Amino acid sequence: MQQKEHSGLILSGASPKAAENYREALSLYHCYVGDPFALLDEAIADSPTFVMAHALKGYLAGVGSDPQTTAVAVQHFDLAKDLAGTARERAHV
C-alpha cells in the first residue's frame, strides 16, 4: 500500500513506519520542538529510497550556515536526485 502524508499526498519509497516518522518529523519542525533529524534518520534507515525524507532532511540542513550542515544538505540532495518520485516530490528535490 502506498503511504501518504497528512494531506493525502503520496510518499514515494516510504514504509508505513518511515511515513509515520516523516509525518512526526514534519510536525516537530512546524512546532519548533524536538529533534526532527533523529526521526528522519530513522525513516531513511528504514526506507533508503524515501524521497521526501531526503528532501526534508536536506532542506532542514540547508537552513544552517556552517560547512558541515551544508554538506548534509548536499548529501541528501545527491541521494534524492535520482530516486523515483511524483512530480511534486521531484520539485521538492
CSV table of N, CA, C and O in Angstrom, one decimal:
chain,number,residue,atom,x,y,z
A,1,MET,N,0.8,-1.2,0.0
A,1,MET,CA,0.0,0.0,0.0
A,1,MET,C,0.9,1.2,0.0
A,1,MET,O,1.8,1.3,0.7
A,2,GLN,N,0.5,2.2,-0.8
A,2,GLN,CA,1.3,3.4,-0.9
A,2,GLN,C,1.0,4.3,0.3
A,2,GLN,O,-0.1,4.5,0.8
A,3,GLN,N,2.1,4.9,0.8
A,3,GLN,CA,2.0,5.7,2.0
A,3,GLN,C,1.7,7.2,1.6
A,3,GLN,O,2.1,7.6,0.5
A,4,LYS,N,1.0,7.9,2.5
A,4,LYS,CA,0.7,9.3,2.2
A,4,LYS,C,1.0,10.2,3.4
A,4,LYS,O,1.0,9.7,4.5
A,5,GLU,N,1.2,11.4,3.1
A,5,GLU,CA,1.4,12.4,4.2
A,5,GLU,C,0.0,12.8,4.7
A,5,GLU,O,-1.0,12.4,4.2
A,6,HIS,N,0.1,13.7,5.7
A,6,HIS,CA,-1.2,14.1,6.4
A,6,HIS,C,-2.2,14.7,5.5
A,6,HIS,O,-3.4,14.6,5.7
A,7,SER,N,-1.8,15.3,4.4
A,7,SER,CA,-2.7,16.0,3.5
A,7,SER,C,-3.2,15.0,2.3
A,7,SER,O,-3.9,15.4,1.5
A,8,GLY,N,-2.7,13.8,2.4
A,8,GLY,CA,-3.1,12.8,1.4
A,8,GLY,C,-2.2,12.7,0.2
A,8,GLY,O,-2.5,11.9,-0.7
A,9,LEU,N,-1.1,13.4,0.2
A,9,LEU,CA,-0.1,13.3,-0.9
A,9,LEU,C,0.8,12.1,-0.8
A,9,LEU,O,1.1,11.7,0.3
A,10,ILE,N,1.1,11.5,-1.9
A,10,ILE,CA,1.9,10.3,-1.9
A,10,ILE,C,3.3,10.5,-1.4
A,10,ILE,O,3.9,11.5,-1.6
A,11,LEU,N,3.8,9.5,-0.6
A,11,LEU,CA,5.2,9.5,-0.1
A,11,LEU,C,5.9,8.3,-0.8
A,11,LEU,O,5.9,7.2,-0.3
A,12,SER,N,6.6,8.6,-1.9
A,12,SER,CA,7.2,7.5,-2.6
A,12,SER,C,8.4,6.9,-1.9
A,12,SER,O,9.2,7.6,-1.3
A,13,GLY,N,8.5,5.6,-1.9
A,13,GLY,CA,9.6,4.9,-1.2
A,13,GLY,C,9.5,4.7,0.3
A,13,GLY,O,10.4,4.2,0.9
A,14,ALA,N,8.3,5.1,0.9
A,14,ALA,CA,8.2,5.0,2.3
A,14,ALA,C,7.4,3.8,2.8
A,14,ALA,O,6.4,3.4,2.2
A,15,SER,N,8.0,3.1,3.8
A,15,SER,CA,7.2,2.1,4.5
A,15,SER,C,6.2,2.8,5.4
A,15,SER,O,6.3,4.0,5.7
A,16,PRO,N,5.3,2.0,6.0
A,16,PRO,CA,4.4,2.6,7.0
A,16,PRO,C,5.1,3.3,8.2
A,16,PRO,O,4.8,4.4,8.6
A,17,LYS,N,6.1,2.7,8.7
A,17,LYS,CA,6.9,3.2,9.8
A,17,LYS,C,7.7,4.5,9.4
A,17,LYS,O,7.7,5.5,10.1
A,18,ALA,N,8.3,4.4,8.2
A,18,ALA,CA,9.1,5.6,7.7
A,18,ALA,C,8.1,6.8,7.5
A,18,ALA,O,8.5,7.9,7.8
A,19,ALA,N,6.9,6.5,6.9
A,19,ALA,CA,6.0,7.6,6.7
A,19,ALA,C,5.5,8.2,8.0
A,19,ALA,O,5.4,9.4,8.2
A,20,GLU,N,5.3,7.3,9.0
A,20,GLU,CA,4.9,7.8,10.4
A,20,GLU,C,6.1,8.7,10.9
A,20,GLU,O,5.8,9.8,11.5
A,21,ASN,N,7.3,8.3,10.8
A,21,ASN,CA,8.4,9.1,11.3
A,21,ASN,C,8.5,10.4,10.6
A,21,ASN,O,8.8,11.4,11.2
A,22,TYR,N,8.3,10.4,9.3
A,22,TYR,CA,8.3,11.6,8.5
A,22,TYR,C,7.2,12.6,8.9
A,22,TYR,O,7.5,13.8,9.1
A,23,ARG,N,6.0,12.1,9.0
A,23,ARG,CA,4.9,12.9,9.5
A,23,ARG,C,5.2,13.6,10.8
A,23,ARG,O,5.0,14.8,11.1
A,24,GLU,N,5.8,12.8,11.8
A,24,GLU,CA,6.1,13.3,13.1
A,24,GLU,C,7.3,14.3,13.0
A,24,GLU,O,7.2,15.4,13.7
A,25,ALA,N,8.3,14.0,12.2
A,25,ALA,CA,9.4,15.0,12.0
A,25,ALA,C,8.9,16.3,11.4
A,25,ALA,O,9.3,17.4,11.9
A,26,LEU,N,8.0,16.3,10.5
A,26,LEU,CA,7.4,17.5,9.9
A,26,LEU,C,6.6,18.3,10.9
A,26,LEU,O,6.8,19.5,11.0
A,27,SER,N,5.9,17.5,11.8
A,27,SER,CA,5.2,18.2,12.9
A,27,SER,C,6.1,18.9,13.8
A,27,SER,O,5.9,20.0,14.3
A,28,LEU,N,7.2,18.2,14.2
A,28,LEU,CA,8.2,18.8,15.1
A,28,LEU,C,8.8,20.0,14.5
A,28,LEU,O,9.0,21.0,15.2
A,29,TYR,N,9.1,20.0,13.2
A,29,TYR,CA,9.7,21.1,12.6
A,29,TYR,C,8.7,22.3,12.6
A,29,TYR,O,9.1,23.4,12.9
A,30,HIS,N,7.4,22.0,12.3
A,30,HIS,CA,6.4,23.1,12.2
A,30,HIS,C,6.2,23.7,13.6
A,30,HIS,O,5.9,24.9,13.7
A,31,CYS,N,6.4,22.9,14.7
A,31,CYS,CA,6.2,23.4,16.0
A,31,CYS,C,7.5,23.9,16.7
A,31,CYS,O,7.4,24.3,17.8
A,32,TYR,N,8.6,23.8,16.0
A,32,TYR,CA,9.9,24.2,16.6
A,32,TYR,C,10.2,23.5,17.9
A,32,TYR,O,10.6,24.1,18.9
A,33,VAL,N,9.9,22.1,17.9
A,33,VAL,CA,10.2,21.4,19.1
A,33,VAL,C,10.9,20.0,18.7
A,33,VAL,O,10.8,19.6,17.6
A,34,GLY,N,11.5,19.4,19.7
A,34,GLY,CA,12.0,18.0,19.5
A,34,GLY,C,13.2,18.0,18.5
A,34,GLY,O,13.8,19.0,18.2
A,35,ASP,N,13.4,16.8,18.0
A,35,ASP,CA,14.5,16.5,17.1
A,35,ASP,C,14.0,15.9,15.8
A,35,ASP,O,14.0,14.6,15.7
A,36,PRO,N,13.6,16.7,14.8
A,36,PRO,CA,13.2,16.1,13.5
A,36,PRO,C,14.2,15.3,12.8
A,36,PRO,O,13.9,14.3,12.1
A,37,PHE,N,15.5,15.6,13.0
A,37,PHE,CA,16.6,14.9,12.3
A,37,PHE,C,16.7,13.4,12.8
A,37,PHE,O,16.9,12.6,11.9
A,38,ALA,N,16.5,13.2,14.0
A,38,ALA,CA,16.5,11.8,14.5
A,38,ALA,C,15.4,10.9,13.9
A,38,ALA,O,15.6,9.8,13.4
A,39,LEU,N,14.2,11.5,13.7
A,39,LEU,CA,13.1,10.8,13.1
A,39,LEU,C,13.4,10.6,11.6
A,39,LEU,O,13.0,9.6,11.0
A,40,LEU,N,13.9,11.6,11.0
A,40,LEU,CA,14.3,11.5,9.5
A,40,LEU,C,15.4,10.4,9.3
A,40,LEU,O,15.3,9.7,8.4
A,41,ASP,N,16.3,10.4,10.2
A,41,ASP,CA,17.4,9.4,10.1
A,41,ASP,C,16.8,8.0,10.2
A,41,ASP,O,17.1,7.1,9.5
A,42,GLU,N,15.8,7.8,11.1
A,42,GLU,CA,15.1,6.5,11.3
A,42,GLU,C,14.3,6.2,10.0
A,42,GLU,O,14.3,5.0,9.5
A,43,ALA,N,13.6,7.2,9.5
A,43,ALA,CA,12.9,7.0,8.2
A,43,ALA,C,13.8,6.6,7.1
A,43,ALA,O,13.4,5.6,6.3
A,44,ILE,N,14.9,7.2,6.9
A,44,ILE,CA,15.8,6.9,5.8
A,44,ILE,C,16.5,5.6,6.0
A,44,ILE,O,16.7,4.8,5.1
A,45,ALA,N,16.8,5.2,7.3
A,45,ALA,CA,17.4,3.9,7.6
A,45,ALA,C,16.4,2.8,7.2
A,45,ALA,O,16.8,1.8,6.7
A,46,ASP,N,15.1,3.0,7.5
A,46,ASP,CA,14.1,2.0,7.2
A,46,ASP,C,13.8,2.0,5.7
A,46,ASP,O,13.5,0.9,5.2
A,47,SER,N,13.8,3.1,5.1
A,47,SER,CA,13.4,3.3,3.7
A,47,SER,C,14.3,4.2,2.9
A,47,SER,O,14.0,5.4,2.7
A,48,PRO,N,15.5,3.6,2.5
A,48,PRO,CA,16.5,4.5,1.8
A,48,PRO,C,16.1,5.2,0.6
A,48,PRO,O,16.7,6.2,0.2
A,49,THR,N,15.0,4.7,-0.1
A,49,THR,CA,14.5,5.4,-1.3
A,49,THR,C,13.3,6.3,-1.0
A,49,THR,O,12.6,6.7,-2.0
A,50,PHE,N,13.1,6.7,0.2
A,50,PHE,CA,12.0,7.6,0.6
A,50,PHE,C,12.4,9.0,0.2
A,50,PHE,O,13.1,9.7,0.9
A,51,VAL,N,11.9,9.5,-0.9
A,51,VAL,CA,12.3,10.8,-1.5
A,51,VAL,C,12.1,11.9,-0.5
A,51,VAL,O,13.0,12.8,-0.3
A,52,MET,N,10.9,12.1,0.0
A,52,MET,CA,10.6,13.2,0.9
A,52,MET,C,11.3,13.3,2.2
A,52,MET,O,11.6,14.3,2.7
A,53,ALA,N,11.7,12.1,2.7
A,53,ALA,CA,12.6,12.1,3.9
A,53,ALA,C,13.9,12.7,3.6
A,53,ALA,O,14.5,13.6,4.3
A,54,HIS,N,14.5,12.4,2.4
A,54,HIS,CA,15.8,13.0,2.0
A,54,HIS,C,15.6,14.5,1.7
A,54,HIS,O,16.4,15.3,2.1
A,55,ALA,N,14.5,14.8,1.1
A,55,ALA,CA,14.2,16.2,0.7
A,55,ALA,C,14.1,17.1,2.0
A,55,ALA,O,14.6,18.2,2.1
A,56,LEU,N,13.3,16.6,3.0
A,56,LEU,CA,13.1,17.3,4.2
A,56,LEU,C,14.4,17.4,5.0
A,56,LEU,O,14.7,18.5,5.5
A,57,LYS,N,15.2,16.4,5.1
A,57,LYS,CA,16.4,16.4,5.8
A,57,LYS,C,17.4,17.4,5.1
A,57,LYS,O,18.0,18.2,5.8
A,58,GLY,N,17.4,17.4,3.8
A,58,GLY,CA,18.3,18.3,3.1
A,58,GLY,C,17.8,19.7,3.3
A,58,GLY,O,18.7,20.6,3.5
A,59,TYR,N,16.5,20.0,3.3
A,59,TYR,CA,16.0,21.3,3.5
A,59,TYR,C,16.4,21.8,4.9
A,59,TYR,O,16.9,22.9,5.0
A,60,LEU,N,16.1,21.0,5.9
A,60,LEU,CA,16.4,21.4,7.2
A,60,LEU,C,17.9,21.7,7.4
A,60,LEU,O,18.3,22.6,8.1
A,61,ALA,N,18.7,20.8,6.8
A,61,ALA,CA,20.2,21.0,6.9
A,61,ALA,C,20.6,22.3,6.1
A,61,ALA,O,21.6,23.0,6.5
A,62,GLY,N,19.9,22.5,5.0
A,62,GLY,CA,20.3,23.7,4.2
A,62,GLY,C,20.0,25.0,4.8
A,62,GLY,O,20.6,26.0,4.4
A,63,VAL,N,19.2,25.0,5.8
A,63,VAL,CA,18.9,26.3,6.5
A,63,VAL,C,20.1,26.7,7.3
A,63,VAL,O,20.3,27.9,7.5
A,64,GLY,N,20.9,25.8,7.7
A,64,GLY,CA,22.1,26.1,8.5
A,64,GLY,C,23.2,26.8,7.6
A,64,GLY,O,23.1,26.8,6.4
A,65,SER,N,24.2,27.4,8.3
A,65,SER,CA,25.1,28.1,7.5
A,65,SER,C,26.6,27.6,7.7
A,65,SER,O,27.5,28.1,7.0
A,66,ASP,N,26.8,26.6,8.5
A,66,ASP,CA,28.1,26.1,8.7
A,66,ASP,C,28.4,25.0,7.6
A,66,ASP,O,27.5,24.4,7.1
A,67,PRO,N,29.7,24.8,7.3
A,67,PRO,CA,30.0,23.9,6.2
A,67,PRO,C,29.6,22.4,6.5
A,67,PRO,O,29.2,21.7,5.5
A,68,GLN,N,29.6,22.0,7.7
A,68,GLN,CA,29.2,20.6,8.0
A,68,GLN,C,27.7,20.4,7.7
A,68,GLN,O,27.3,19.4,7.2
A,69,THR,N,26.9,21.4,8.1
A,69,THR,CA,25.5,21.3,8.0
A,69,THR,C,25.1,21.4,6.5
A,69,THR,O,24.3,20.6,6.0
A,70,THR,N,25.8,22.3,5.8
A,70,THR,CA,25.6,22.4,4.3
A,70,THR,C,26.0,21.1,3.6
A,70,THR,O,25.3,20.7,2.7
A,71,ALA,N,27.0,20.4,4.1
A,71,ALA,CA,27.4,19.2,3.5
A,71,ALA,C,26.3,18.1,3.6
A,71,ALA,O,26.1,17.3,2.7
A,72,VAL,N,25.6,18.1,4.7
A,72,VAL,CA,24.5,17.2,4.9
A,72,VAL,C,23.4,17.5,3.9
A,72,VAL,O,22.8,16.6,3.3
A,73,ALA,N,23.1,18.8,3.7
A,73,ALA,CA,22.1,19.1,2.7
A,73,ALA,C,22.5,18.6,1.3
A,73,ALA,O,21.6,18.0,0.6
A,74,VAL,N,23.7,18.8,0.9
A,74,VAL,CA,24.2,18.4,-0.4
A,74,VAL,C,24.1,16.9,-0.5
A,74,VAL,O,23.7,16.3,-1.5
A,75,GLN,N,24.5,16.2,0.6
A,75,GLN,CA,24.5,14.7,0.6
A,75,GLN,C,23.1,14.2,0.3
A,75,GLN,O,22.9,13.3,-0.5
A,76,HIS,N,22.1,14.8,1.0
A,76,HIS,CA,20.7,14.3,0.8
A,76,HIS,C,20.1,14.7,-0.5
A,76,HIS,O,19.3,14.0,-1.1
A,77,PHE,N,20.5,15.8,-1.1
A,77,PHE,CA,20.1,16.2,-2.4
A,77,PHE,C,20.7,15.2,-3.4
A,77,PHE,O,20.0,14.6,-4.3
A,78,ASP,N,22.0,14.8,-3.2
A,78,ASP,CA,22.6,13.8,-4.1
A,78,ASP,C,21.9,12.5,-4.0
A,78,ASP,O,21.8,11.8,-5.0
A,79,LEU,N,21.5,12.1,-2.8
A,79,LEU,CA,20.8,10.8,-2.6
A,79,LEU,C,19.4,10.8,-3.2
A,79,LEU,O,19.0,9.8,-3.8
A,80,ALA,N,18.8,12.0,-3.2
A,80,ALA,CA,17.4,12.0,-3.7
A,80,ALA,C,17.2,12.3,-5.2
A,80,ALA,O,16.2,12.0,-5.8
A,81,LYS,N,18.2,12.9,-5.8
A,81,LYS,CA,18.0,13.4,-7.1
A,81,LYS,C,17.7,12.4,-8.2
A,81,LYS,O,17.1,12.7,-9.2
A,82,ASP,N,18.2,11.1,-8.0
A,82,ASP,CA,17.9,10.1,-8.9
A,82,ASP,C,16.8,9.1,-8.5
A,82,ASP,O,16.6,8.1,-9.2
A,83,LEU,N,16.2,9.3,-7.4
A,83,LEU,CA,15.1,8.4,-6.9
A,83,LEU,C,13.8,8.7,-7.7
A,83,LEU,O,13.6,9.8,-8.1
A,84,ALA,N,13.1,7.6,-7.8
A,84,ALA,CA,11.8,7.8,-8.5
A,84,ALA,C,10.8,8.5,-7.5
A,84,ALA,O,10.8,8.2,-6.3
A,85,GLY,N,10.0,9.4,-8.0
A,85,GLY,CA,9.0,10.0,-7.2
A,85,GLY,C,8.0,10.7,-8.1
A,85,GLY,O,8.1,10.8,-9.3
A,86,THR,N,7.0,11.3,-7.4
A,86,THR,CA,6.0,12.0,-8.1
A,86,THR,C,6.6,13.4,-8.6
A,86,THR,O,7.6,13.8,-8.2
A,87,ALA,N,5.8,14.1,-9.5
A,87,ALA,CA,6.3,15.4,-10.0
A,87,ALA,C,6.4,16.3,-8.8
A,87,ALA,O,7.4,17.1,-8.8
A,88,ARG,N,5.5,16.3,-7.8
A,88,ARG,CA,5.6,17.1,-6.6
A,88,ARG,C,6.9,16.9,-5.9
A,88,ARG,O,7.6,17.8,-5.5
A,89,GLU,N,7.2,15.6,-5.6
A,89,GLU,CA,8.4,15.2,-4.9
A,89,GLU,C,9.6,15.6,-5.7
A,89,GLU,O,10.6,16.1,-5.1
A,90,ARG,N,9.6,15.5,-7.0
A,90,ARG,CA,10.8,15.9,-7.8
A,90,ARG,C,11.0,17.4,-7.7
A,90,ARG,O,12.1,17.8,-7.6
A,91,ALA,N,9.9,18.1,-7.6
A,91,ALA,CA,10.0,19.6,-7.5
A,91,ALA,C,10.6,20.0,-6.1
A,91,ALA,O,11.4,20.9,-6.1
A,92,HIS,N,10.3,19.2,-5.1
A,92,HIS,CA,10.9,19.5,-3.8
A,92,HIS,C,12.4,19.2,-3.8
A,92,HIS,O,13.2,20.0,-3.3
A,93,VAL,N,12.8,18.2,-4.5
A,93,VAL,CA,14.2,17.9,-4.6
A,93,VAL,C,14.9,18.9,-5.4
A,93,VAL,O,16.0,19.5,-5.1
